[in-house]
PDB file of C-alpha atoms and ligand atoms in Angstrom:
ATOM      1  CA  UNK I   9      -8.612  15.940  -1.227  1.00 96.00           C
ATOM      2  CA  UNK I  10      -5.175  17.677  -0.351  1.00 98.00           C
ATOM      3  CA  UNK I  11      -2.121  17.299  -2.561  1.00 98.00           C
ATOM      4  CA  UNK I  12       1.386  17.819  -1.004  1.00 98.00           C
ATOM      5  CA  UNK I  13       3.633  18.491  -3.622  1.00 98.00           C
ATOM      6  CA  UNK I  14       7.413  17.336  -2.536  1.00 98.00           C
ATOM      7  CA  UNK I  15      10.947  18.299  -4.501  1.00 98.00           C
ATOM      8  CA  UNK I  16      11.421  14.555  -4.938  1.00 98.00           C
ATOM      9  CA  UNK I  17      11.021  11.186  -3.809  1.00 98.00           C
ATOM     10  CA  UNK I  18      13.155  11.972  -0.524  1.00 98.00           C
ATOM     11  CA  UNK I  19      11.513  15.028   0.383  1.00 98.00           C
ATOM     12  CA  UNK I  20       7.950  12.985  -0.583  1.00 98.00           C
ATOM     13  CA  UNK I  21       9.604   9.933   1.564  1.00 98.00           C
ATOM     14  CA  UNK I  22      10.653  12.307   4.730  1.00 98.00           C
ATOM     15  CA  UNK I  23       6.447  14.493   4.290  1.00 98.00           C
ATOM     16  CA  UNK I  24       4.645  10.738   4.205  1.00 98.00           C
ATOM     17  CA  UNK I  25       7.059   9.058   7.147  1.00 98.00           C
ATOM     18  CA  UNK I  26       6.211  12.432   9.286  1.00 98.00           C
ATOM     19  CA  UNK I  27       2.194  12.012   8.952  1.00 98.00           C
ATOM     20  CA  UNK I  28       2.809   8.442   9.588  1.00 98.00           C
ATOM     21  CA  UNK I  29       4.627   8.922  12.708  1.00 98.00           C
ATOM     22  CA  UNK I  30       1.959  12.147  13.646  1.00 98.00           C
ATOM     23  CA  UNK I  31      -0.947   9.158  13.719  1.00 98.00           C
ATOM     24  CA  UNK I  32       1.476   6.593  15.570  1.00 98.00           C
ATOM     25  CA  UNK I  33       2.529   9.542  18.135  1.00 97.00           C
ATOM     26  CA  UNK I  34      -1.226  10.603  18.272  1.00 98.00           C
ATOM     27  CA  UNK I  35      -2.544   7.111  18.647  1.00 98.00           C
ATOM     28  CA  UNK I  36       0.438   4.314  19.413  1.00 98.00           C
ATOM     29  CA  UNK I  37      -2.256   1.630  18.898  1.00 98.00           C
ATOM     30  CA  UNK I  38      -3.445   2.573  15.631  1.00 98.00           C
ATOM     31  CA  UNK I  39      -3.994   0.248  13.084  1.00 98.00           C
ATOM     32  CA  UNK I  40      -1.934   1.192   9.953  1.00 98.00           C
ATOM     33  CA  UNK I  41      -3.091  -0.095   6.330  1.00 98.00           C
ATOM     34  CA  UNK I  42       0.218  -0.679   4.559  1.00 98.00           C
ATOM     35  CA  UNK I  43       1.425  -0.717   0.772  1.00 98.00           C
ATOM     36  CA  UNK I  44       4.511  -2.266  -1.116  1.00 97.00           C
ATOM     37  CA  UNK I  45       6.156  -1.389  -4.279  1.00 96.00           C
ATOM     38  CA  UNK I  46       8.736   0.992  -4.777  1.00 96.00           C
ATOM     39  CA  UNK I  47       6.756   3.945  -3.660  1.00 98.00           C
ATOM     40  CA  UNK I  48       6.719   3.163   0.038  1.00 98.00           C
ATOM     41  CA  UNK I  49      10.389   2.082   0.552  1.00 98.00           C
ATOM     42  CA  UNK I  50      11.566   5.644   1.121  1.00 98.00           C
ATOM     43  CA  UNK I  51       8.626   6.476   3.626  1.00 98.00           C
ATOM     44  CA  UNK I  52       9.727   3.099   5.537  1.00 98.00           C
ATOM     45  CA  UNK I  53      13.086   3.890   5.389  1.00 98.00           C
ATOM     46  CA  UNK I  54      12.447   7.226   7.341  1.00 98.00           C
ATOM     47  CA  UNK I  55      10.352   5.438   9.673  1.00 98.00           C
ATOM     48  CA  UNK I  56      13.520   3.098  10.001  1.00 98.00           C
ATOM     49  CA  UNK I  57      15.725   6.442  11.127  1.00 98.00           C
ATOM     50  CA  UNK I  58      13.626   7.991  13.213  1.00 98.00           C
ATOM     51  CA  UNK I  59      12.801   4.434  15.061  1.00 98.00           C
ATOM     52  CA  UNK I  60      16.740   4.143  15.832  1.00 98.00           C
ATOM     53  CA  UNK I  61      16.531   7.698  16.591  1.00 98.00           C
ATOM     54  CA  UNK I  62      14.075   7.031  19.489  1.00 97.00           C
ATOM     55  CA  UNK I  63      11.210   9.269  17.834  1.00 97.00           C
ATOM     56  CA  UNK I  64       8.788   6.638  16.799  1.00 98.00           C
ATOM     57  CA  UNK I  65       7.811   3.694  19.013  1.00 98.00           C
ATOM     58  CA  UNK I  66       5.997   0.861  17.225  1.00 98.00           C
ATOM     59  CA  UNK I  67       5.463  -1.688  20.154  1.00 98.00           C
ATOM     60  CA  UNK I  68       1.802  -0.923  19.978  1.00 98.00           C
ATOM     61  CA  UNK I  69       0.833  -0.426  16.203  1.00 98.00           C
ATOM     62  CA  UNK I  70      -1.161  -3.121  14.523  1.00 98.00           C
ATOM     63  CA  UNK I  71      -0.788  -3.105  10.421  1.00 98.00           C
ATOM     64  CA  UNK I  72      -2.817  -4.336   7.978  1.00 98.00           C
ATOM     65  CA  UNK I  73      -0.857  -5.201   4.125  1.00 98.00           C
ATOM     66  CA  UNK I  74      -3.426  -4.370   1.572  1.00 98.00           C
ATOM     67  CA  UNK I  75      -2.418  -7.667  -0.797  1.00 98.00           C
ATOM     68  CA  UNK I  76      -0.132 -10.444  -1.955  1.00 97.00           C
ATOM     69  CA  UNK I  77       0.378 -12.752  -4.998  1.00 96.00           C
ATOM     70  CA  UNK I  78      -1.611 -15.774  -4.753  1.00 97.00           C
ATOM     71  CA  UNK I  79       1.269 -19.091  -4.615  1.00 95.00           C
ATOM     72  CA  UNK I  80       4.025 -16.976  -3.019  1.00 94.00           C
ATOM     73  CA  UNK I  81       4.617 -18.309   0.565  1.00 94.00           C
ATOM     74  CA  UNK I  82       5.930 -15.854   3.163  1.00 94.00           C
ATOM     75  CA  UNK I  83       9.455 -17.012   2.820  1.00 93.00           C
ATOM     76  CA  UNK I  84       9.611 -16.310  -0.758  1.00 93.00           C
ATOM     77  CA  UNK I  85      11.526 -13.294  -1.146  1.00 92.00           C
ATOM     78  CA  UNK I  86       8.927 -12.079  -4.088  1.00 93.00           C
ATOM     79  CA  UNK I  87       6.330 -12.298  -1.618  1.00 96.00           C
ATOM     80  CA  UNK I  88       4.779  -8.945   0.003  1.00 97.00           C
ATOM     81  CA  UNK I  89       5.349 -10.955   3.615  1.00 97.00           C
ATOM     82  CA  UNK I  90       8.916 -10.917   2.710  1.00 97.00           C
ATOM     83  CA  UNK I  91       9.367  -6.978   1.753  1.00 97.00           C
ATOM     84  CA  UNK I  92       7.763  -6.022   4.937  1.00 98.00           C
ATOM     85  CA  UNK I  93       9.971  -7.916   6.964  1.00 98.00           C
ATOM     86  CA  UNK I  94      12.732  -6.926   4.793  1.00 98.00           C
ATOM     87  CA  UNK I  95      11.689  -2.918   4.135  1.00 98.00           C
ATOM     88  CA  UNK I  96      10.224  -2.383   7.641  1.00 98.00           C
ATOM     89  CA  UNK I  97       9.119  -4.767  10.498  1.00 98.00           C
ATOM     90  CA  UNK I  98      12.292  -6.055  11.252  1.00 98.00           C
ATOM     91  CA  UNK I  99      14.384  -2.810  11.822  1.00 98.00           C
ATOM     92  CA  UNK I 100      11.447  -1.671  14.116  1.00 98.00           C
ATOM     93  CA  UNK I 101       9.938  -2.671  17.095  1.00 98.00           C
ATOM     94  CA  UNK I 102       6.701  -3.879  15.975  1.00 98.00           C
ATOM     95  CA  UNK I 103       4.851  -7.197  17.324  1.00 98.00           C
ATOM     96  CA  UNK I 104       4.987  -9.386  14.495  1.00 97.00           C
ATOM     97  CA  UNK I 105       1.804 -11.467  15.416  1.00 97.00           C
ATOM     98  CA  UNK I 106       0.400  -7.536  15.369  1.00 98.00           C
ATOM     99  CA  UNK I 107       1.071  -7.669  11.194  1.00 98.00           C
ATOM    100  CA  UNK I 108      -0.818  -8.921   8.484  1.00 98.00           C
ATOM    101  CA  UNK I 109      -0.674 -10.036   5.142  1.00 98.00           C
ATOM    102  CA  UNK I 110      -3.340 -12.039   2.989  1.00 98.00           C
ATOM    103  CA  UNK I 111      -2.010 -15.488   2.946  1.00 98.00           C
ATOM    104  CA  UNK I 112      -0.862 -16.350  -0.387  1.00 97.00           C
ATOM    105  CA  UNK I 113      -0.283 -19.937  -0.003  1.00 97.00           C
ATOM    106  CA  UNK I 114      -3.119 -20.531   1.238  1.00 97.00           C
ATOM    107  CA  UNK I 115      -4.866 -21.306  -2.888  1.00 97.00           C
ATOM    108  CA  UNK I 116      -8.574 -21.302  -1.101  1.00 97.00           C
ATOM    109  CA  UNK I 117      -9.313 -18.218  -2.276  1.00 97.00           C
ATOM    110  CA  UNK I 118     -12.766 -17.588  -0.759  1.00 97.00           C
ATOM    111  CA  UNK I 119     -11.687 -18.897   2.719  1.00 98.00           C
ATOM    112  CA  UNK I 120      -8.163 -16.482   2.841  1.00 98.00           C
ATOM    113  CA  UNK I 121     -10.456 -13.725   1.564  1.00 98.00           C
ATOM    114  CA  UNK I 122     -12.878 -14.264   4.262  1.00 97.00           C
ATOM    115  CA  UNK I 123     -10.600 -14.712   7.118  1.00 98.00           C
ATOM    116  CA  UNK I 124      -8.495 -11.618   5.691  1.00 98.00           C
ATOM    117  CA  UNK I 125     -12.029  -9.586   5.571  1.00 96.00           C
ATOM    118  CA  UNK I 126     -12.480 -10.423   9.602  1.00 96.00           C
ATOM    119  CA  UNK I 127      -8.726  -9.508  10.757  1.00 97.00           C
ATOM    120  CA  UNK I 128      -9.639  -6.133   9.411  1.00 96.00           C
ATOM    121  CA  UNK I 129     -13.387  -6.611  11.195  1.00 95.00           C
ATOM    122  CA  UNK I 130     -11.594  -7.660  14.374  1.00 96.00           C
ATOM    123  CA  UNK I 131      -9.039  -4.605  14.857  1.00 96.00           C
ATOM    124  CA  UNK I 132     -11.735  -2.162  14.597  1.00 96.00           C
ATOM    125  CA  UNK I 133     -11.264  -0.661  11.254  1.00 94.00           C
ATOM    126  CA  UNK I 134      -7.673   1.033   9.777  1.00 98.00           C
ATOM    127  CA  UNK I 135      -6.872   4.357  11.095  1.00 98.00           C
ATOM    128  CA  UNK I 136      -4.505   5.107   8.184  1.00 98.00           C
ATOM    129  CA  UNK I 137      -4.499   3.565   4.785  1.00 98.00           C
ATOM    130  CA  UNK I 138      -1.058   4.351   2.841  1.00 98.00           C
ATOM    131  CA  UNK I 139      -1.204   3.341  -0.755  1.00 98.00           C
ATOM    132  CA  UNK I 140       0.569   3.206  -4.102  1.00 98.00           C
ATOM    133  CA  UNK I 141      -0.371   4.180  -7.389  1.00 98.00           C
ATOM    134  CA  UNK I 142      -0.534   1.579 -10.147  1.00 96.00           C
ATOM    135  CA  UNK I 143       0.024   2.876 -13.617  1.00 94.00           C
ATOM    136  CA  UNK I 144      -3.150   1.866 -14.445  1.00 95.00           C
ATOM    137  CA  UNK I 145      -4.571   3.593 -11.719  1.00 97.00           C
ATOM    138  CA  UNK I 146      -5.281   0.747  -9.345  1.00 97.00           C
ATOM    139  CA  UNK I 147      -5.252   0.580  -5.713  1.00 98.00           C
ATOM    140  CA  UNK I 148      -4.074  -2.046  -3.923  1.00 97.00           C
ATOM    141  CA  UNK I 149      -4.146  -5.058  -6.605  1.00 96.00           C
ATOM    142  CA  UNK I 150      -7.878  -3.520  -7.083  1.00 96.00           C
ATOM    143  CA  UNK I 151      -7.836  -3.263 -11.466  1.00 95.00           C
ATOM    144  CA  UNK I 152      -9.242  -1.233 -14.340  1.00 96.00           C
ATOM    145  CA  UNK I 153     -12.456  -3.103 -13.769  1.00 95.00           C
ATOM    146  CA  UNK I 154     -17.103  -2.584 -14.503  1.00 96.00           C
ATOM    147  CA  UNK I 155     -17.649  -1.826 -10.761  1.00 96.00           C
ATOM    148  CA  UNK I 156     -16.156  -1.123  -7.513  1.00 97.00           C
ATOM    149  CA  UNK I 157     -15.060  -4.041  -5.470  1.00 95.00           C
ATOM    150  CA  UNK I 158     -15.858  -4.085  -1.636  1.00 95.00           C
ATOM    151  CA  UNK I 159     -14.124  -6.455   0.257  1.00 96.00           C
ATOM    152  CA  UNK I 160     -11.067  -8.646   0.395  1.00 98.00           C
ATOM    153  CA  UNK I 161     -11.084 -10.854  -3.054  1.00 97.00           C
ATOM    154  CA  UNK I 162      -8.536 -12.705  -5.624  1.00 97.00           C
ATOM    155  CA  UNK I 163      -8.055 -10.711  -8.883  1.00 96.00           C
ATOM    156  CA  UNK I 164      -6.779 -11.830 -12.518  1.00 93.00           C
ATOM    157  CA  UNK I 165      -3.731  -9.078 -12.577  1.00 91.00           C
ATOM    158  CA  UNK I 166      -3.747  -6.689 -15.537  1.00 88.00           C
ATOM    159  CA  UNK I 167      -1.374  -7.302 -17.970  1.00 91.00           C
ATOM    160  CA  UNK I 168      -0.138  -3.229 -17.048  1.00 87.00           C
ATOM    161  CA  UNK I 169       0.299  -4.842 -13.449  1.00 88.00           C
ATOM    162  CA  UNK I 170       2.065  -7.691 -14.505  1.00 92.00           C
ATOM    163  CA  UNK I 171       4.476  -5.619 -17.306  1.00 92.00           C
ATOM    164  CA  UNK I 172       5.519  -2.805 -14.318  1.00 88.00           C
ATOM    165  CA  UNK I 173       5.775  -5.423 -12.144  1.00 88.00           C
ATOM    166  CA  UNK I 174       8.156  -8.296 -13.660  1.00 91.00           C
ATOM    167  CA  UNK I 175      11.323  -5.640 -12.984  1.00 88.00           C
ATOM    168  CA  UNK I 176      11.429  -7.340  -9.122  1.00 87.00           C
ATOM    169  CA  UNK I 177      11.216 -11.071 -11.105  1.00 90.00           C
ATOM    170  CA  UNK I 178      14.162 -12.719 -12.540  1.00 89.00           C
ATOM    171  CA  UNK I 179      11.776 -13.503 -15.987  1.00 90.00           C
ATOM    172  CA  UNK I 180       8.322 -12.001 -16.905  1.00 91.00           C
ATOM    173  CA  UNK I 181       7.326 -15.748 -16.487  1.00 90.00           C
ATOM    174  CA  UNK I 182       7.973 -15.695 -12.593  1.00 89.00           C
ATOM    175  CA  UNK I 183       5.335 -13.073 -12.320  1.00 91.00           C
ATOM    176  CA  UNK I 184       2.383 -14.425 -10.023  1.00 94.00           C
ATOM    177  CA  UNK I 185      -1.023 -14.207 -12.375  1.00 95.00           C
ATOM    178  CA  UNK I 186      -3.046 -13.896  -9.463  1.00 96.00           C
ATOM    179  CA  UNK I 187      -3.301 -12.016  -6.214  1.00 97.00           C
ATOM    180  CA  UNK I 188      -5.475 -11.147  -2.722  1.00 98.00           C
ATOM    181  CA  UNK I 189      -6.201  -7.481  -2.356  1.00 98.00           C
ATOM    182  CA  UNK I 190      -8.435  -5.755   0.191  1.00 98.00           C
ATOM    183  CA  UNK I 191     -11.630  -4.046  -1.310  1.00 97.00           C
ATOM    184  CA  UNK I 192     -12.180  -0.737  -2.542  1.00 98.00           C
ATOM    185  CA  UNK I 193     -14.696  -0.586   0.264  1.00 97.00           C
ATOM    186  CA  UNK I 194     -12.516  -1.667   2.752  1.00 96.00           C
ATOM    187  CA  UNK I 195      -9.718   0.910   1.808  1.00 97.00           C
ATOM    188  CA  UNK I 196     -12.619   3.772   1.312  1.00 98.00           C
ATOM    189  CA  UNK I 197     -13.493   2.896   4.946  1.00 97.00           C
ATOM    190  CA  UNK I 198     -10.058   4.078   6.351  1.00 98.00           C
ATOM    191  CA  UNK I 199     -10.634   6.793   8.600  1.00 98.00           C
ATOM    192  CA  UNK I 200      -7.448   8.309   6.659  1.00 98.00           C
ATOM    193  CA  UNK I 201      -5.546   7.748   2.943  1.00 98.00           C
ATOM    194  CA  UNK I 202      -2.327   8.761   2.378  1.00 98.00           C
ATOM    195  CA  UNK I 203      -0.668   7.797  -0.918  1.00 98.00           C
ATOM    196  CA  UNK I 204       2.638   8.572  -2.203  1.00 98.00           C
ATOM    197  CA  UNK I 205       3.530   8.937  -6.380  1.00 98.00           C
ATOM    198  CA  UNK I 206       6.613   9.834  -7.744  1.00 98.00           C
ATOM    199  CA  UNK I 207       8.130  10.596 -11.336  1.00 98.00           C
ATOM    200  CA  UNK I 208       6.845  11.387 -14.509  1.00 98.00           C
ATOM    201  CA  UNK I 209       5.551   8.434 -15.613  1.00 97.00           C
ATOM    202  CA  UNK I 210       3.076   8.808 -13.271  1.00 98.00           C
ATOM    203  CA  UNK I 211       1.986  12.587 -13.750  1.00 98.00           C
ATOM    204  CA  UNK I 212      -0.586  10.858 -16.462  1.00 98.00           C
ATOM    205  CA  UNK I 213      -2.484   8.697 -14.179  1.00 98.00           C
ATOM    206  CA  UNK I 214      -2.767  11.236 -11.550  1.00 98.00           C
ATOM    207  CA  UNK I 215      -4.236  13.512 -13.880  1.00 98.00           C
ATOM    208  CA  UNK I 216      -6.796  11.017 -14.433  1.00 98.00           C
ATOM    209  CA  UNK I 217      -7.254   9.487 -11.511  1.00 98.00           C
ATOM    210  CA  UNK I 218      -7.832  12.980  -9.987  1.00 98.00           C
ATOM    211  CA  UNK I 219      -9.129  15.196 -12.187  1.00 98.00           C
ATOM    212  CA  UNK I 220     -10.818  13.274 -14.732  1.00 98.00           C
ATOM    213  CA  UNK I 221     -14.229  11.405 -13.486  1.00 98.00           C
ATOM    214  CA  UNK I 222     -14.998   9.042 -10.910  1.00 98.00           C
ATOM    215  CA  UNK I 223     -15.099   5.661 -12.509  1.00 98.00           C
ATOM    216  CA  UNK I 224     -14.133   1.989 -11.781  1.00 98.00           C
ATOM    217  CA  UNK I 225     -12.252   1.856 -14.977  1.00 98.00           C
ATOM    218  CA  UNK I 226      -9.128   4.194 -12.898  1.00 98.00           C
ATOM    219  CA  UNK I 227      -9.844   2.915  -9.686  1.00 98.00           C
ATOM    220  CA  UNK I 228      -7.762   5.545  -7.592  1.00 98.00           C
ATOM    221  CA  UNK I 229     -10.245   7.885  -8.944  1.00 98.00           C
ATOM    222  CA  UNK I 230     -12.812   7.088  -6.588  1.00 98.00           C
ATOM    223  CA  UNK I 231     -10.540   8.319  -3.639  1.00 98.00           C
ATOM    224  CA  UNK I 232     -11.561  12.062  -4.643  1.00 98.00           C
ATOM    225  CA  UNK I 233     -14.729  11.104  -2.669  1.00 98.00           C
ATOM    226  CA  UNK I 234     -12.970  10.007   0.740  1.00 98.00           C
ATOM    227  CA  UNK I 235     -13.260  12.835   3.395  1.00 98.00           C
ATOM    228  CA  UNK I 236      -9.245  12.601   4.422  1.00 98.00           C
ATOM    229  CA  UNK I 237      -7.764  11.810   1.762  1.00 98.00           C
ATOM    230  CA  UNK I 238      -4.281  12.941   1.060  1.00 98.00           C
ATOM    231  CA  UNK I 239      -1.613  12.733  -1.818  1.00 98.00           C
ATOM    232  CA  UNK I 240       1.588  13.238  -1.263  1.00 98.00           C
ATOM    233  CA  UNK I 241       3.523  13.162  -4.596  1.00 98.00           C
ATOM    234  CA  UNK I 242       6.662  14.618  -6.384  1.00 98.00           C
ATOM    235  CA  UNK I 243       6.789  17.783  -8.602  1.00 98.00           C
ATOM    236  CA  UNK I 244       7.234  15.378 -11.595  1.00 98.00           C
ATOM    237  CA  UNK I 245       4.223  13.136 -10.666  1.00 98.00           C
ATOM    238  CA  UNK I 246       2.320  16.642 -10.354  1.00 98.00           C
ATOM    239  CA  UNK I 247       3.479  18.271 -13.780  1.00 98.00           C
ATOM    240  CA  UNK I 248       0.242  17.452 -15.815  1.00 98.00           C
ATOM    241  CA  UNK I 249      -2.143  19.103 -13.220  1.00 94.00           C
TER     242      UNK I 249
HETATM  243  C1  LIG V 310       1.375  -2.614  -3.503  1.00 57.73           C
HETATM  244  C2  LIG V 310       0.203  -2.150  -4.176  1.00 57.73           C
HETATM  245  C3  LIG V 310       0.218  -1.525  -5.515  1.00 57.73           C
HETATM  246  C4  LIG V 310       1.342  -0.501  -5.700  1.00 57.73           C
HETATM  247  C5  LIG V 310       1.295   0.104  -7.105  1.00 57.73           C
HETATM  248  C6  LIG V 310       2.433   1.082  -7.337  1.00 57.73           C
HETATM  249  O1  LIG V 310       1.043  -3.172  -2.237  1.00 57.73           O
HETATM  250  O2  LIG V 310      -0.832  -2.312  -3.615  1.00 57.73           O
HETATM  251  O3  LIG V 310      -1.022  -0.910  -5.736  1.00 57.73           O
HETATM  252  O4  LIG V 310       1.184   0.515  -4.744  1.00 57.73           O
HETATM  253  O5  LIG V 310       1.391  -0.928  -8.049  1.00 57.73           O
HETATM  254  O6  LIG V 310       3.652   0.393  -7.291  1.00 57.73           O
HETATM  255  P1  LIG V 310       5.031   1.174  -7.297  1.00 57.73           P
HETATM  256  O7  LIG V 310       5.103   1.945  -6.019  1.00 57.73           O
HETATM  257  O8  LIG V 310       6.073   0.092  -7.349  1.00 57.73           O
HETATM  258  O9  LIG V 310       5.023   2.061  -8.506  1.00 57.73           O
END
């Protein structure tokens, strides 16, 4: 595990969006495992500038969205569809029918899980996983749970999820119950992790999640086994360790 420790959420934003663009540069057909919430949005937004800046050229990156609330069609501007149109793919040059989401409208939950399982089959695996920290210490929608999940699946969301959560919802009420997130297995097979944390409400989890022991009960924790595994987080995210 390597820990990058940034001044702030821009300088953590600018250190993500550069190994981002090192893998696209490296590889411009990689496959890129992608996260929402608000710790991404300054990593996209970098992305954005150095896109218009003629540094980064997406035409050949495929990306894979590691969840989405179960009922929420892509046209619902709640929906994770919608914030990566709206935070990313359309300000860059990326093939649209080269991203993917889970489906949330579609309510068959073992068939969307299934077909979301063999898009990630079919592109040969992720090259780069970025993720989020939850402040329960899941990954992806993955929750506080007895075991490790391995592959794409619906999940009951914690009420923790569902309380940090409700701020992007006009009423707590409006908060999906229910989402589709990718495994823990499929986001331990990523040939790389990157995930980005910022503030102090945070620094408690981390401390947990990567210090403390390896158990399904703080997901994240189980990414101190993955061979390239990388967090990039603020000075105030880092002040418990
Ligand atoms: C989002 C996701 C979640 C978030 C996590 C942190 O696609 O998978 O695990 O990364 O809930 O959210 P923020 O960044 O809003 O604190």
């Amino acid at each position: 595990m390597k820990i990058i420790s940034a001044r702030d959420y821009n300088h953590m934003s600018r250190q993500t969006a550069n190994i981002i663009s090192a893998q696209v540069i490296l590889k411009p057909d990689c496959v890129l495992g992608l996260a929402t919430g608000s710790s991404p949005i300054g990593t996209y937004r970098q992305l954005i500038d150095w896109y218009r800046k003629e540094d980064i050229d997406f035409s050949q990156v495929r990306t894979v969205n590691l969840d989405e609330y179960v009922g929420l069609d892509a046209d619902n501007d709640q929906s994770y569809h919608y914030f990566m149109r709206h935070n990313l793919f359309d300000h860059i040059n990326i093939d649209q029918s080269n991203t993917n989401v889970p489906c949330g409208a579609n309510l068959n939950a073992e068939e969307e899980c299934a077909r979301y399982d063999a898009v990630i089959r079919s592109m040969g695996g992720i090259d780069l996983q970025l993720l989020g920290l939850g402040p329960n210490g899941h990954i992806g929608f993955n929750e506080p749970d007895d075991c490790f999940s391995k592959h794409t699946h619906q999940v009951a969301l914690a009420d923790a999820t569902i309380q940090a959560n409700k701020r992007f919802f006009a009423h707590e009420e409006d908060v999906p119950r229910f989402a589709y997130t990718m495994g823990i297995g499929d986001i331990m097979s990523a040939r790389r992790v990157v995930m980005v944390v910022s503030g102090s409400g945070k620094a408690g989890i981390v401390k947990e999640a990567f210090f403390g022991p390896i158990t399904p009960r703080v997901p994240a924790s189980i990414l101190q086994l993955h061979p390239d595994f990388t967090l990039v987080a603020d000075e105030a995210a880092l002040s418990q360790i």
